[in-house]
XYZ file of C-alpha atoms in Angstrom:
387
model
C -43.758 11.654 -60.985
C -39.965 10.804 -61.477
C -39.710 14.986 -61.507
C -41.648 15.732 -58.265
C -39.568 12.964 -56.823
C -35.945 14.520 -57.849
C -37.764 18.391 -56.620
C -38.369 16.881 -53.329
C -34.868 14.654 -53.072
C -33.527 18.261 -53.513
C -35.974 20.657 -51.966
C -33.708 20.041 -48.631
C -31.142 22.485 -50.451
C -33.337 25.128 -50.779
C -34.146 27.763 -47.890
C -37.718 26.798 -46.659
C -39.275 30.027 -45.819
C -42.259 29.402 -47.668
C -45.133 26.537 -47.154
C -45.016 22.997 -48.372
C -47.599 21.865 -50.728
C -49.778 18.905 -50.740
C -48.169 15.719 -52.704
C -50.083 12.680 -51.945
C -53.402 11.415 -50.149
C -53.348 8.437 -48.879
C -56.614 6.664 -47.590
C -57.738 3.507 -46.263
C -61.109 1.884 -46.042
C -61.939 -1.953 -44.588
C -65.270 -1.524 -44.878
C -66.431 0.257 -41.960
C -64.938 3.207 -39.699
C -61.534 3.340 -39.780
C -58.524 5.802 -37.262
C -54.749 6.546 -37.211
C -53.193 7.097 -34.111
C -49.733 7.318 -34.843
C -46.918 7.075 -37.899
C -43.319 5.787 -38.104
C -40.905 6.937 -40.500
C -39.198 3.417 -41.727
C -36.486 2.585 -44.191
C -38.639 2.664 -47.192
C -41.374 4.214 -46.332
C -43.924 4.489 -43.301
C -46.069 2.275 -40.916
C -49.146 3.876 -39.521
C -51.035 1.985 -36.559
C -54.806 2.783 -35.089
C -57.750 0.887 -35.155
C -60.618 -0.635 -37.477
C -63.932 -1.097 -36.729
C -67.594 -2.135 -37.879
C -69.695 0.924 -38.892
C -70.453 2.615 -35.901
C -69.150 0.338 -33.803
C -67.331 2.020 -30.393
C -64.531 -0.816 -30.551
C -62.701 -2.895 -33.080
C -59.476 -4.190 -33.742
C -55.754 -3.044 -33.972
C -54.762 -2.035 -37.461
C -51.145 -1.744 -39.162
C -50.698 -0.295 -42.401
C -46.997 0.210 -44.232
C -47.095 2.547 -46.955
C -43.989 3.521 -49.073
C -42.602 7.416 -49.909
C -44.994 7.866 -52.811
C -48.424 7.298 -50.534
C -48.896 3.710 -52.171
C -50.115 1.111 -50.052
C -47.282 -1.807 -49.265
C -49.617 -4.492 -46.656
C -52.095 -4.125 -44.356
C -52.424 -6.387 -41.396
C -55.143 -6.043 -38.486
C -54.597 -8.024 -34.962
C -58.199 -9.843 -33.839
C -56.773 -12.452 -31.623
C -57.770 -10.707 -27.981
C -61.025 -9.141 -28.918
C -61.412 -5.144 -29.067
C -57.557 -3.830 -29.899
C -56.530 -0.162 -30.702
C -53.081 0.418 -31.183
C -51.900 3.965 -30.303
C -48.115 4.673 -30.400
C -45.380 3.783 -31.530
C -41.360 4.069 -30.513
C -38.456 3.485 -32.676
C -37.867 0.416 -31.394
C -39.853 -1.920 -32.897
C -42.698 -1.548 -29.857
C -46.417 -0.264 -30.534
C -48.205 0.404 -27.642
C -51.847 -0.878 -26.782
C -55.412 -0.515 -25.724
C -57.188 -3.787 -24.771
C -60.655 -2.383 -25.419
C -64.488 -3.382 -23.703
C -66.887 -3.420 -26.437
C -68.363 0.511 -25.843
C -64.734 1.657 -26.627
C -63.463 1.856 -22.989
C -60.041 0.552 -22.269
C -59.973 -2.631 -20.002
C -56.307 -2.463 -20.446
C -52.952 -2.420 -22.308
C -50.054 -4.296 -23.265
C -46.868 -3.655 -25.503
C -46.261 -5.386 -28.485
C -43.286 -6.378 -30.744
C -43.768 -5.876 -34.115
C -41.592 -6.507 -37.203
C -41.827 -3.665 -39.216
C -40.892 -5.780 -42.390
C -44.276 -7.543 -42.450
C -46.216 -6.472 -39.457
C -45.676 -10.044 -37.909
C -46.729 -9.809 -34.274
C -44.026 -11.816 -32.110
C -43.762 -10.776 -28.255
C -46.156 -8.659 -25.941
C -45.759 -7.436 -22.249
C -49.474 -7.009 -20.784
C -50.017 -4.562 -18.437
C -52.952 -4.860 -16.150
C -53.405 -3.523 -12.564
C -56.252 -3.347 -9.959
C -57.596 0.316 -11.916
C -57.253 -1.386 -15.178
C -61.505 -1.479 -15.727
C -60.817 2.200 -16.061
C -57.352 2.827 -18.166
C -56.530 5.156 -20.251
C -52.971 6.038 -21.690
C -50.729 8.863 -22.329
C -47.472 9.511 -23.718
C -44.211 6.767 -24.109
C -40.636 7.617 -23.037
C -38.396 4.528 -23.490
C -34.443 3.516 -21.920
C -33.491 0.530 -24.216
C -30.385 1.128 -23.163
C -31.017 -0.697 -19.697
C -34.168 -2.718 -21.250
C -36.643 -0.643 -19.462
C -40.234 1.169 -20.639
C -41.024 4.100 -18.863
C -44.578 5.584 -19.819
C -47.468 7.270 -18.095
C -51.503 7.114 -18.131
C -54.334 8.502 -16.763
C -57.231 6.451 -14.434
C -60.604 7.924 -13.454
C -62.089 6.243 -10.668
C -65.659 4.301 -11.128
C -67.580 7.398 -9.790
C -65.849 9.811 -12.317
C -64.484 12.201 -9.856
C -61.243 11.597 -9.271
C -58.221 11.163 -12.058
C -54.581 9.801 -10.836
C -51.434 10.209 -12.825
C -49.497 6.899 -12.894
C -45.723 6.637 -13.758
C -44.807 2.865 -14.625
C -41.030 1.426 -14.905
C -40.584 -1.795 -16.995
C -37.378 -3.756 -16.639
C -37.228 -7.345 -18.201
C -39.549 -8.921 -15.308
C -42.904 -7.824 -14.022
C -43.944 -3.765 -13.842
C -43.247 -1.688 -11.310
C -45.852 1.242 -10.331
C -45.562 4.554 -8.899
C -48.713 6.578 -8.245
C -48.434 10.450 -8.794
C -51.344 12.172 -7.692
C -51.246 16.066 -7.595
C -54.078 16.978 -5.301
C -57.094 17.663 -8.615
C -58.729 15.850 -10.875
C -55.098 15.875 -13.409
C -55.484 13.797 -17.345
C -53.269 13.309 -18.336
C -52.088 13.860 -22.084
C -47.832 13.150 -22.367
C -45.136 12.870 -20.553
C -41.126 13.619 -20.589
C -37.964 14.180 -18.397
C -35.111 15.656 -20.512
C -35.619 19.700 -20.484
C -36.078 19.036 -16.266
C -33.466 16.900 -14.148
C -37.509 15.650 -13.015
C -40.111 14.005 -14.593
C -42.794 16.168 -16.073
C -46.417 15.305 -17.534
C -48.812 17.572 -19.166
C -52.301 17.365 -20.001
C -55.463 18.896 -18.667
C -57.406 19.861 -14.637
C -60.596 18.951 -15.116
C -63.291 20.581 -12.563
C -65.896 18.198 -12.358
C -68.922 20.583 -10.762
C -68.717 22.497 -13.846
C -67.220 20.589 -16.441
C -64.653 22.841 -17.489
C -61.231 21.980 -17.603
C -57.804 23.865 -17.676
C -54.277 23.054 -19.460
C -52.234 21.695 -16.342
C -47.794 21.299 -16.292
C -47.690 18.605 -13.233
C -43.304 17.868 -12.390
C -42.423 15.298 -9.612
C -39.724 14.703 -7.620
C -38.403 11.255 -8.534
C -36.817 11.234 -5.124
C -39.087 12.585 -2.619
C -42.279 12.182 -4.567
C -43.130 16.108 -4.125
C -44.391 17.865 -6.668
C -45.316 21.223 -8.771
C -48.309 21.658 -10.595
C -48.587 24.590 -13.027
C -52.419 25.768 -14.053
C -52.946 27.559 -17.713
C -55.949 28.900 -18.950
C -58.230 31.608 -18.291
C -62.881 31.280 -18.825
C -63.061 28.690 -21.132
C -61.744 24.925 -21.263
C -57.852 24.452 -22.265
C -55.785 21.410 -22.895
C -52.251 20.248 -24.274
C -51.767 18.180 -26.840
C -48.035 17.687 -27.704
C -44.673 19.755 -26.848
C -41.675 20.162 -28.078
C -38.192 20.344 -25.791
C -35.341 22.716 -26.526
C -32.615 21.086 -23.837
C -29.686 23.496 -24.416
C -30.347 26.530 -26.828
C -30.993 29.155 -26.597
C -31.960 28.361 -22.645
C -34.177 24.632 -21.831
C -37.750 25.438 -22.514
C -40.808 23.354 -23.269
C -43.277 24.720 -25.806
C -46.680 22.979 -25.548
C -49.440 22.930 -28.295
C -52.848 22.605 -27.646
C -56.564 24.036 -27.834
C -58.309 27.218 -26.094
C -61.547 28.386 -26.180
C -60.921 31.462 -23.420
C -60.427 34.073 -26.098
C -64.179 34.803 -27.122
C -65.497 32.571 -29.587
C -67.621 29.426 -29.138
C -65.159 27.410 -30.165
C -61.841 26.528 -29.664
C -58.321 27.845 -30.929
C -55.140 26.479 -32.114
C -53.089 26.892 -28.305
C -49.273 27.313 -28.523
C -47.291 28.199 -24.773
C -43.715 28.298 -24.222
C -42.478 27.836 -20.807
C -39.029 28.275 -19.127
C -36.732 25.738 -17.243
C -38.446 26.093 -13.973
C -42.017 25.906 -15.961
C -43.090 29.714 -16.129
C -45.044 30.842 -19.046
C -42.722 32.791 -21.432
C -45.253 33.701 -24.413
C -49.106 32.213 -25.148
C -50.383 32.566 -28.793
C -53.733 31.346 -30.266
C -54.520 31.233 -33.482
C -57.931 30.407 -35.400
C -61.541 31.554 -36.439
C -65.155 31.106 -35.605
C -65.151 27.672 -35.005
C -62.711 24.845 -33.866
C -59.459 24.816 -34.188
C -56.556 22.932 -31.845
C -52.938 21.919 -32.332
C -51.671 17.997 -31.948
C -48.438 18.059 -32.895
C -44.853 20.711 -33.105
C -41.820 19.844 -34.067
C -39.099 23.174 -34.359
C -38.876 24.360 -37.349
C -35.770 24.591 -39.999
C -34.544 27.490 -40.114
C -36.211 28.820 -37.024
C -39.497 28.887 -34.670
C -41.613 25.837 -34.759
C -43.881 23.839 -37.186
C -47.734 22.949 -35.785
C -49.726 20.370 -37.026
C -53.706 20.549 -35.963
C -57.087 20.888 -36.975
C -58.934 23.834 -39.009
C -63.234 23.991 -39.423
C -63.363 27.517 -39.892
C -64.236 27.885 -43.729
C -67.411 25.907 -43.401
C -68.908 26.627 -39.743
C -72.123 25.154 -41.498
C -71.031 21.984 -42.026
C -68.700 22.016 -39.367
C -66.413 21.179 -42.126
C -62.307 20.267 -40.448
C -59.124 20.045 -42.417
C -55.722 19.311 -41.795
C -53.797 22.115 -40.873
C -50.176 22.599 -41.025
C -48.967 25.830 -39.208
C -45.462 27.292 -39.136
C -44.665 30.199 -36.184
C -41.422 32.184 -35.431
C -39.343 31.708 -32.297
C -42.002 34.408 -30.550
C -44.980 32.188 -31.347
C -45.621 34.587 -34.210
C -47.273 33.379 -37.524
C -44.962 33.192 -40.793
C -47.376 30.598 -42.953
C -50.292 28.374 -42.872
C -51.296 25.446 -44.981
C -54.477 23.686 -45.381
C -55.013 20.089 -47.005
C -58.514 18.098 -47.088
C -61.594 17.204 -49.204
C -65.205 18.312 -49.686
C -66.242 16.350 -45.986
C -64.688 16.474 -42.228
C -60.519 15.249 -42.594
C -59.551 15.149 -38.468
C -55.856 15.268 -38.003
C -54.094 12.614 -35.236
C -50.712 13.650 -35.684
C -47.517 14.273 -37.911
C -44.219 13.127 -38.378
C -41.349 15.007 -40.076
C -39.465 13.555 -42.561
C -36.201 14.632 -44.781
C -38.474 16.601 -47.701
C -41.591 17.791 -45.981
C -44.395 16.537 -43.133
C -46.404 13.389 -43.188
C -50.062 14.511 -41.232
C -52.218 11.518 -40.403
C -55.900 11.021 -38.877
C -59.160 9.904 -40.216
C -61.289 11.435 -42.857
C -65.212 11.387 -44.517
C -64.042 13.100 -47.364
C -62.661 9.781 -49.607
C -65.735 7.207 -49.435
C -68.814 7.095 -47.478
C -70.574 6.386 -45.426
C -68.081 6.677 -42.133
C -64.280 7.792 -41.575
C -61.176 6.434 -43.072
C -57.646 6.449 -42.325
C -56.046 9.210 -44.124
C -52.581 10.115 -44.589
C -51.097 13.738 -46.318
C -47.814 14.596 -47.409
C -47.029 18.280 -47.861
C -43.680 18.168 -49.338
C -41.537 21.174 -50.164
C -41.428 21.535 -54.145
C -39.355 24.378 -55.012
C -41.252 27.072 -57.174
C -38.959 26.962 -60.398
């Protein structure tokens, strides 16, 4: 162990064209069904937040685990006090972000929470409840400590399911501010940013509610005058975004965007990747996967070049419908250069990844470690030099 350890403290030195290789599973089981949402990278080690529930149930309560480098677990605390919690994101601030959950799993509502990372001790929350909150859902974070405020988006589908608005709310240190956004169709909204665009810009999915299917959707506002620009991707099938990645300077500001497709002739979905331009113009599509379902949650850019996917891969066992994690590296052309995948005998369902100095840490939920149900599951694929 003390070996691997030293390979990975120096694998940094090392050119990295080649794949990392799994290092350590880490799982989780309270004794029912069990999901991470997100991961933190931490001073020594990582805290990973979601949700645990009953077997079965549709709603449980928030869940914090810390781990440390080598996978082992440090404390585990879970948050019952208001009923049905599922905690979703995290910023590097010491902030998780929350669902206050009905008891089917639908979100009644959502607060912020202040968490000390040392022990997971729960010491400040800002709620966050307006008139559509019977209906909320939430999407990505962007946060300005700087000047104490929040800033994060979410998605709210009317009662009668036909209609979806894109809210922007401001936080300062009193009540919440709100700003509706709505482009015109029925936009979810998946994640949010303003850096690459002097506007704000959310991404997600149009959803055509006659028919069901929906198509990957680029949505910028005008901070100022409130107008807008929505950009529509996609082509037969259904198409969504996931997670992006923002080049601000070099070689030109672009905004690649990872998702799932199913417009390319199978009856399933594949692993989406778009880059667009500074004025949000498509500059190259790729999609990458097999007979089944594939999709992409997570990129970060890569190295030495291009950019590093992290996603889901059921191809090798369309019987079972079988998933594992999938770690995918392309060039700067959306091109494939390796692919990596990491799971057991059952269904592993990737949530997301965080990079860290020696390798990736991909997170989710799996069946593959006990049964019956899902548990949390963490991976590292570290890079171990081939000596």
């Amino acid at each position: 162990m003390h070996f691997l350890l030293l390979l990975l403290l120096c694998a940094p030195l090392f050119a990295q064209p080649f794949p990392p290789d799994s290092v350590w599973t880490f799982q989780y089981d309270n004794g029912g069904d069990e999901f991470f949402y997100d991961a933190i990278e931490v001073e020594d080690g990582y805290l990973l937040c979601g949700e645990s529930r009953e077997w079965n149930a549709q709603a449980g309560v928030a869940l914090l685990v810390k781990i440390d480098f080598t996978g082992q677990l440090v404390w585990e605390r879970t948050y019952p006090e208001d009923g049905y919690v599922r905690f979703v994101r995290f910023d590097e601030y010491g902030t998780v972000l929350a669902n206050s959950l009905s008891e089917n799993g639908l979100s009644t509502g959502g607060f912020y929470s202040q968490i000390e990372f040392a022990d997971g001790t729960l010491f400040d929350r800002v709620t966050v409840d307006s008139t559509h909150s019977a209906s909320l859902s939430w999407g990505n974070t962007d946060a300005d400590h700087s000047w104490g405020i929040r800033q994060f988006c979410f998605s709210y589908t009317a009662g009668s399911g036909q209609e979806t608005l894109v809210w922007a709310t401001r936080y300062g240190w009193s009540d919440p501010e709100y700003e509706e956004f709505n482009p015109g169709v029925s936009f979810v909204c998946t994640g949010s940013r303003a850096r690459v665009y002097s506007d704000p810009f959310f991404y997600g999915y149009v959803r055509d509610f006659e028919n069901g299917d929906s198509e990957a959707g680029f949505f910028k506002v005008n901070s100022e005058t409130g107008v807008h620009a929505l950009r529509i991707f996609g082509g037969d099938g259904n198409e969504h975004f996931n997670s992006h990645y923002e080049a601000t300077w070099f070689p030109e500001p672009s905004v690649t965007l990872v998702g799932a497709t199913s417009s390319f002739g199978n009856d399933g979905s594949d692993l989406w990747i778009v880059k667009l331009d500074s004025v949000g113009d498509s500059l190259w599509s790729r999609h990458y996967g097999g007979l089944s379902y594939e999709d992409g949650v997570e990129i970060v850019e890569g190295t030495d070049e291009g950019f590093i996917i992290a996603g889901n891969f059921s191809s090798e066992d369309i019987n079972f419908e079988q998933s594992d994690f999938w770690l995918l590296k392309v060039d700067d052309n959306g091109d494939s250069v390796w692919s990596v995948l990491a799971g057991g005998e059952e269904s592993d369902h990737c949530e997301g990844m965080i990079e860290t100095q020696n390798g990736f840490l991909l997170f989710g939920n799996s069946m593959s470690f006990t049964a019956p149900g899902w548990d949390c599951c963490a991976m590292f694929l570290g890079y171990v030099p081939d000596l």
